[in-house]
Amino acid sequence: MGGQKVVRPNSTQAPPSWFSQCWSSARRTKPLISSCDTVFGRASDNGLIRRLGLFDLLLLGIGASIGAGIFVVTGTVARDTGPGVTISFILAGFSCILNALCYAELASRFPAVVGGAYLYTYSAFNEITAFLVFGQLMVDYHIGAASIARSLASYVVTVLELFPVFKDHIPGWIGHGGQEFFGGTLSINILAPILLALLTVILCWGVGESSIVNSIMTVTKIVIVIIVIFVGSFEVDVSNWSPFAPKGVKAILTGATVVFFAYVGFDAVANSAEESKRPQRDLPLGIIGSLVICIVLYIGVCLVITGMVPYYYLGEDAPLAEAFKSKGLKYVSILISVGAVAGLTTTLLVGLYVQSRLYLGLGRDGLLPAMFAKVHPTRHTPVHSQIWVGIVASILGGLFNVHVLSHILSVGSLTGYSVVSACVVTLRWKDKTSIQASSRWTSAFAEGVICILIVAFCGFGAGLFYRFGASFVFLIISVVIAVLATAALYMRQGYTDPPGFSCPGVPFVPVISIFFNIFLFAQLHHEAWVRFVVLSIIMLGIYAFYGQYNAKQSSDEIVYQIAPGEASH
């Protein structure tokens, strides 16, 4: 070689820093596979089984949304709003329909697997955003399940005390409230964990068995609500509806922000995708259909309760039951107690079901330990995830007065709904659906995301201005800026028509949904905002030290099982 030096490539190049590696991992996305490309197998030890038809999905959505609140929330809000509470429920229902349309499109478009909002976010945005959405939803579900279990325990005791043998013989530490210790820091309730354990066993036993229980309970409460509306309609005095809005339009709008959460739960249908017989057809119908039925039932109860009794005479604890008692219809108030037990049972059952499926999805993706990804080989239920969910809810419901945490709830639902709406917009952008993470943040994509964020910030600003009674001008300015950002989204981006169900009016419907969701976010207690920030920091830490190293980019080994007799579909 004539003594020439050979220049070799530098094989000792410094490895990427921890931060750059974390940042690279956080930006990963899950490839969006067409729903028709989902692979189904005849037998699998780690797949769920498809047993839920359209009727089951409708009852699942209704069961998740309508609990004891239909007998309480309608009356308590009517006390502050007057007969105009009916308009409050219509406005809140309309807003939820916008969210439901977004969920319906994605449920139809994505492969029929578990994940819901987490899965949609993983494909539309990135891994870290999906993980944060999961964290916010999970806290809502855990605290909500514990709180509902306590309420259910109280209603069960109330029903038992209708029998003389139990009257005044059931101590408080069993079901009513709880026995407090250390100044209320601990509040022992025995019945709540027992009820949670029973429902967890049913859910572990099989989706068919749990669906039967949910169907029986949901049909029971629907029948009771219809009886309440039918019997109450004969006691209506139309003069009680005048004036219709005694406290003005603002009271109706405030009422809408309160009753919005009475509809939360329809997203449970999207999380049952892997157990639906015909997911691409039935999931959109189940999501929207269950919500419409809930809207009709709520409106009927509102009209009856405000027509039976002048709104200012309505009680605070059990307004509907007291209204029927005042008319000498005590048997209806007993039916209401039974309906409340059935309502809370289905809400709790579906809530526990949804949680376990979300844990299953993250376990499969490696963002949580593999234990959560295991499915029972014969029962085809995620037993480990289901038991974990039951244990967490039992500890919270059995030892703590979780009702005091109710003002930090709903953050996860509003966050999840907003992100799902944003997913619809981003996944509709032309040539955006198959871009890899490394090149996704093109100028066009970034510009679109910035416009969506502007709409969200305007919604939060408008919510704050409304909440603290600022000048109407500031509210108008927020709306105008949001409209301009929406116009930019419409004119600067191209949109494709997805296969399956299509959300109408994209990007306008999803953007309106985002604006109103974040508007409601601003109405929450300030401790809810603190919870949002603190939990996000905690989830970032979990991801940085565990999730980024264990996440899988593909779950190809999963085979989704067809229900017996469904091979022909």
PDB file of C-alpha atoms in Angstrom, residues 85-221:
ATOM      1  CA  VAL A  85     -83.014  21.874  32.703  1.00  0.00           C
ATOM      2  CA  THR A  86     -84.519  20.030  29.721  1.00  0.00           C
ATOM      3  CA  ILE A  87     -82.632  22.401  27.407  1.00  0.00           C
ATOM      4  CA  SER A  88     -79.498  21.828  29.502  1.00  0.00           C
ATOM      5  CA  PHE A  89     -79.718  18.096  28.853  1.00  0.00           C
ATOM      6  CA  ILE A  90     -80.400  18.661  25.142  1.00  0.00           C
ATOM      7  CA  LEU A  91     -77.349  20.951  24.805  1.00  0.00           C
ATOM      8  CA  ALA A  92     -75.103  18.543  26.730  1.00  0.00           C
ATOM      9  CA  GLY A  93     -76.455  15.635  24.705  1.00  0.00           C
ATOM     10  CA  PHE A  94     -75.768  17.478  21.447  1.00  0.00           C
ATOM     11  CA  SER A  95     -72.193  18.100  22.567  1.00  0.00           C
ATOM     12  CA  CYS A  96     -71.774  14.424  23.445  1.00  0.00           C
ATOM     13  CA  ILE A  97     -73.126  13.421  20.038  1.00  0.00           C
ATOM     14  CA  LEU A  98     -70.264  15.385  18.466  1.00  0.00           C
ATOM     15  CA  ASN A  99     -67.841  13.353  20.588  1.00  0.00           C
ATOM     16  CA  ALA A 100     -69.718  10.152  19.761  1.00  0.00           C
ATOM     17  CA  LEU A 101     -69.467  10.806  16.002  1.00  0.00           C
ATOM     18  CA  CYS A 102     -65.688  11.071  16.364  1.00  0.00           C
ATOM     19  CA  TYR A 103     -65.514   7.856  18.386  1.00  0.00           C
ATOM     20  CA  ALA A 104     -67.790   6.116  15.875  1.00  0.00           C
ATOM     21  CA  GLU A 105     -65.536   6.957  12.912  1.00  0.00           C
ATOM     22  CA  LEU A 106     -62.389   5.728  14.627  1.00  0.00           C
ATOM     23  CA  ALA A 107     -64.088   2.590  15.971  1.00  0.00           C
ATOM     24  CA  SER A 108     -65.129   1.782  12.400  1.00  0.00           C
ATOM     25  CA  ARG A 109     -61.765   2.703  10.878  1.00  0.00           C
ATOM     26  CA  PHE A 110     -59.354   0.956  13.233  1.00  0.00           C
ATOM     27  CA  PRO A 111     -58.722  -2.782  13.568  1.00  0.00           C
ATOM     28  CA  ALA A 112     -61.197  -4.255  16.022  1.00  0.00           C
ATOM     29  CA  VAL A 113     -58.819  -4.563  18.965  1.00  0.00           C
ATOM     30  CA  VAL A 114     -58.750  -3.190  22.509  1.00  0.00           C
ATOM     31  CA  GLY A 115     -57.396   0.273  23.214  1.00  0.00           C
ATOM     32  CA  GLY A 116     -60.035   2.877  22.447  1.00  0.00           C
ATOM     33  CA  ALA A 117     -58.747   6.436  22.896  1.00  0.00           C
ATOM     34  CA  TYR A 118     -55.264   5.128  23.745  1.00  0.00           C
ATOM     35  CA  LEU A 119     -55.025   3.168  20.486  1.00  0.00           C
ATOM     36  CA  TYR A 120     -56.348   6.049  18.372  1.00  0.00           C
ATOM     37  CA  THR A 121     -53.877   8.490  19.932  1.00  0.00           C
ATOM     38  CA  TYR A 122     -50.968   6.070  19.456  1.00  0.00           C
ATOM     39  CA  SER A 123     -51.628   5.984  15.700  1.00  0.00           C
ATOM     40  CA  ALA A 124     -52.609   9.614  15.142  1.00  0.00           C
ATOM     41  CA  PHE A 125     -49.972  11.286  17.315  1.00  0.00           C
ATOM     42  CA  ASN A 126     -47.303   9.361  19.210  1.00  0.00           C
ATOM     43  CA  GLU A 127     -46.466   6.932  21.965  1.00  0.00           C
ATOM     44  CA  ILE A 128     -46.042   9.398  24.815  1.00  0.00           C
ATOM     45  CA  THR A 129     -49.309  11.217  24.111  1.00  0.00           C
ATOM     46  CA  ALA A 130     -51.139   7.879  24.086  1.00  0.00           C
ATOM     47  CA  PHE A 131     -49.531   6.931  27.405  1.00  0.00           C
ATOM     48  CA  LEU A 132     -50.560  10.264  28.960  1.00  0.00           C
ATOM     49  CA  VAL A 133     -54.138   9.828  27.740  1.00  0.00           C
ATOM     50  CA  PHE A 134     -54.210   6.350  29.296  1.00  0.00           C
ATOM     51  CA  GLY A 135     -52.986   7.743  32.640  1.00  0.00           C
ATOM     52  CA  GLN A 136     -55.627  10.473  32.798  1.00  0.00           C
ATOM     53  CA  LEU A 137     -58.412   8.063  31.869  1.00  0.00           C
ATOM     54  CA  MET A 138     -57.243   5.462  34.354  1.00  0.00           C
ATOM     55  CA  VAL A 139     -57.361   7.784  37.366  1.00  0.00           C
ATOM     56  CA  ASP A 140     -60.914   8.759  36.409  1.00  0.00           C
ATOM     57  CA  TYR A 141     -61.900   5.104  36.114  1.00  0.00           C
ATOM     58  CA  HIS A 142     -60.232   3.996  39.365  1.00  0.00           C
ATOM     59  CA  ILE A 143     -61.657   6.765  41.556  1.00  0.00           C
ATOM     60  CA  GLY A 144     -64.997   6.591  39.752  1.00  0.00           C
ATOM     61  CA  ALA A 145     -65.299   2.840  40.329  1.00  0.00           C
ATOM     62  CA  ALA A 146     -64.535   3.204  44.028  1.00  0.00           C
ATOM     63  CA  SER A 147     -67.021   6.057  44.392  1.00  0.00           C
ATOM     64  CA  ILE A 148     -69.761   4.182  42.524  1.00  0.00           C
ATOM     65  CA  ALA A 149     -69.118   1.082  44.651  1.00  0.00           C
ATOM     66  CA  ARG A 150     -69.708   3.132  47.805  1.00  0.00           C
ATOM     67  CA  SER A 151     -72.910   4.618  46.384  1.00  0.00           C
ATOM     68  CA  LEU A 152     -74.081   1.164  45.333  1.00  0.00           C
ATOM     69  CA  ALA A 153     -73.402  -0.175  48.832  1.00  0.00           C
ATOM     70  CA  SER A 154     -75.491   2.639  50.294  1.00  0.00           C
ATOM     71  CA  TYR A 155     -78.406   1.971  47.913  1.00  0.00           C
ATOM     72  CA  VAL A 156     -78.247  -1.778  48.602  1.00  0.00           C
ATOM     73  CA  VAL A 157     -78.565  -1.057  52.333  1.00  0.00           C
ATOM     74  CA  THR A 158     -81.457   1.327  51.593  1.00  0.00           C
ATOM     75  CA  VAL A 159     -83.296  -1.421  49.700  1.00  0.00           C
ATOM     76  CA  LEU A 160     -82.594  -3.954  52.473  1.00  0.00           C
ATOM     77  CA  GLU A 161     -83.967  -1.533  55.059  1.00  0.00           C
ATOM     78  CA  LEU A 162     -87.301  -1.590  53.264  1.00  0.00           C
ATOM     79  CA  PHE A 163     -87.718  -4.931  55.081  1.00  0.00           C
ATOM     80  CA  PRO A 164     -88.510  -4.524  58.819  1.00  0.00           C
ATOM     81  CA  VAL A 165     -85.962  -7.167  59.853  1.00  0.00           C
ATOM     82  CA  PHE A 166     -83.114  -4.954  58.578  1.00  0.00           C
ATOM     83  CA  LYS A 167     -84.556  -1.566  59.536  1.00  0.00           C
ATOM     84  CA  ASP A 168     -82.045   0.347  61.701  1.00  0.00           C
ATOM     85  CA  HIS A 169     -80.032  -2.835  62.270  1.00  0.00           C
ATOM     86  CA  ILE A 170     -77.285  -2.358  59.676  1.00  0.00           C
ATOM     87  CA  PRO A 171     -74.265  -0.476  61.075  1.00  0.00           C
ATOM     88  CA  GLY A 172     -72.728   2.395  59.116  1.00  0.00           C
ATOM     89  CA  TRP A 173     -69.412   0.629  58.539  1.00  0.00           C
ATOM     90  CA  ILE A 174     -71.139  -1.987  56.412  1.00  0.00           C
ATOM     91  CA  GLY A 175     -72.672   0.194  53.764  1.00  0.00           C
ATOM     92  CA  HIS A 176     -74.009   3.620  54.716  1.00  0.00           C
ATOM     93  CA  GLY A 177     -71.127   6.054  54.318  1.00  0.00           C
ATOM     94  CA  GLY A 178     -68.544   4.268  56.425  1.00  0.00           C
ATOM     95  CA  GLN A 179     -66.927   4.253  59.847  1.00  0.00           C
ATOM     96  CA  GLU A 180     -64.428   7.119  59.993  1.00  0.00           C
ATOM     97  CA  PHE A 181     -61.043   7.023  61.732  1.00  0.00           C
ATOM     98  CA  PHE A 182     -58.207   9.526  62.185  1.00  0.00           C
ATOM     99  CA  GLY A 183     -60.436  12.504  61.610  1.00  0.00           C
ATOM    100  CA  GLY A 184     -61.981  11.067  58.460  1.00  0.00           C
ATOM    101  CA  THR A 185     -58.676  10.144  56.772  1.00  0.00           C
ATOM    102  CA  LEU A 186     -59.815   6.533  56.782  1.00  0.00           C
ATOM    103  CA  SER A 187     -63.430   5.570  56.198  1.00  0.00           C
ATOM    104  CA  ILE A 188     -64.093   1.841  56.490  1.00  0.00           C
ATOM    105  CA  ASN A 189     -66.811   0.378  54.267  1.00  0.00           C
ATOM    106  CA  ILE A 190     -67.137  -3.416  54.122  1.00  0.00           C
ATOM    107  CA  LEU A 191     -69.915  -3.829  51.567  1.00  0.00           C
ATOM    108  CA  ALA A 192     -68.235  -1.849  48.740  1.00  0.00           C
ATOM    109  CA  PRO A 193     -65.243  -4.246  48.378  1.00  0.00           C
ATOM    110  CA  ILE A 194     -67.599  -7.249  48.599  1.00  0.00           C
ATOM    111  CA  LEU A 195     -69.691  -5.903  45.715  1.00  0.00           C
ATOM    112  CA  LEU A 196     -66.537  -5.146  43.731  1.00  0.00           C
ATOM    113  CA  ALA A 197     -65.265  -8.679  44.318  1.00  0.00           C
ATOM    114  CA  LEU A 198     -68.546 -10.181  43.072  1.00  0.00           C
ATOM    115  CA  LEU A 199     -68.517  -8.085  39.900  1.00  0.00           C
ATOM    116  CA  THR A 200     -64.826  -8.876  39.306  1.00  0.00           C
ATOM    117  CA  VAL A 201     -65.578 -12.620  39.521  1.00  0.00           C
ATOM    118  CA  ILE A 202     -68.399 -12.199  36.977  1.00  0.00           C
ATOM    119  CA  LEU A 203     -66.099 -10.279  34.622  1.00  0.00           C
ATOM    120  CA  CYS A 204     -63.337 -12.865  34.981  1.00  0.00           C
ATOM    121  CA  TRP A 205     -65.809 -15.673  34.314  1.00  0.00           C
ATOM    122  CA  GLY A 206     -66.445 -14.542  30.748  1.00  0.00           C
ATOM    123  CA  VAL A 207     -67.686 -11.716  28.553  1.00  0.00           C
ATOM    124  CA  GLY A 208     -70.837 -13.681  27.783  1.00  0.00           C
ATOM    125  CA  GLU A 209     -71.736 -14.054  31.451  1.00  0.00           C
ATOM    126  CA  SER A 210     -70.932 -10.435  32.310  1.00  0.00           C
ATOM    127  CA  SER A 211     -72.917  -9.288  29.267  1.00  0.00           C
ATOM    128  CA  ILE A 212     -75.951 -11.248  30.506  1.00  0.00           C
ATOM    129  CA  VAL A 213     -75.731  -9.594  33.940  1.00  0.00           C
ATOM    130  CA  ASN A 214     -75.326  -6.166  32.340  1.00  0.00           C
ATOM    131  CA  SER A 215     -78.247  -6.798  29.986  1.00  0.00           C
ATOM    132  CA  ILE A 216     -80.595  -7.901  32.781  1.00  0.00           C
ATOM    133  CA  MET A 217     -79.685  -4.950  34.995  1.00  0.00           C
ATOM    134  CA  THR A 218     -79.787  -2.415  32.159  1.00  0.00           C
ATOM    135  CA  VAL A 219     -83.168  -3.606  30.875  1.00  0.00           C
ATOM    136  CA  THR A 220     -84.447  -3.458  34.467  1.00  0.00           C
ATOM    137  CA  LYS A 221     -83.427   0.163  34.945  1.00  0.00           C
TER     138      LYS A 221
END
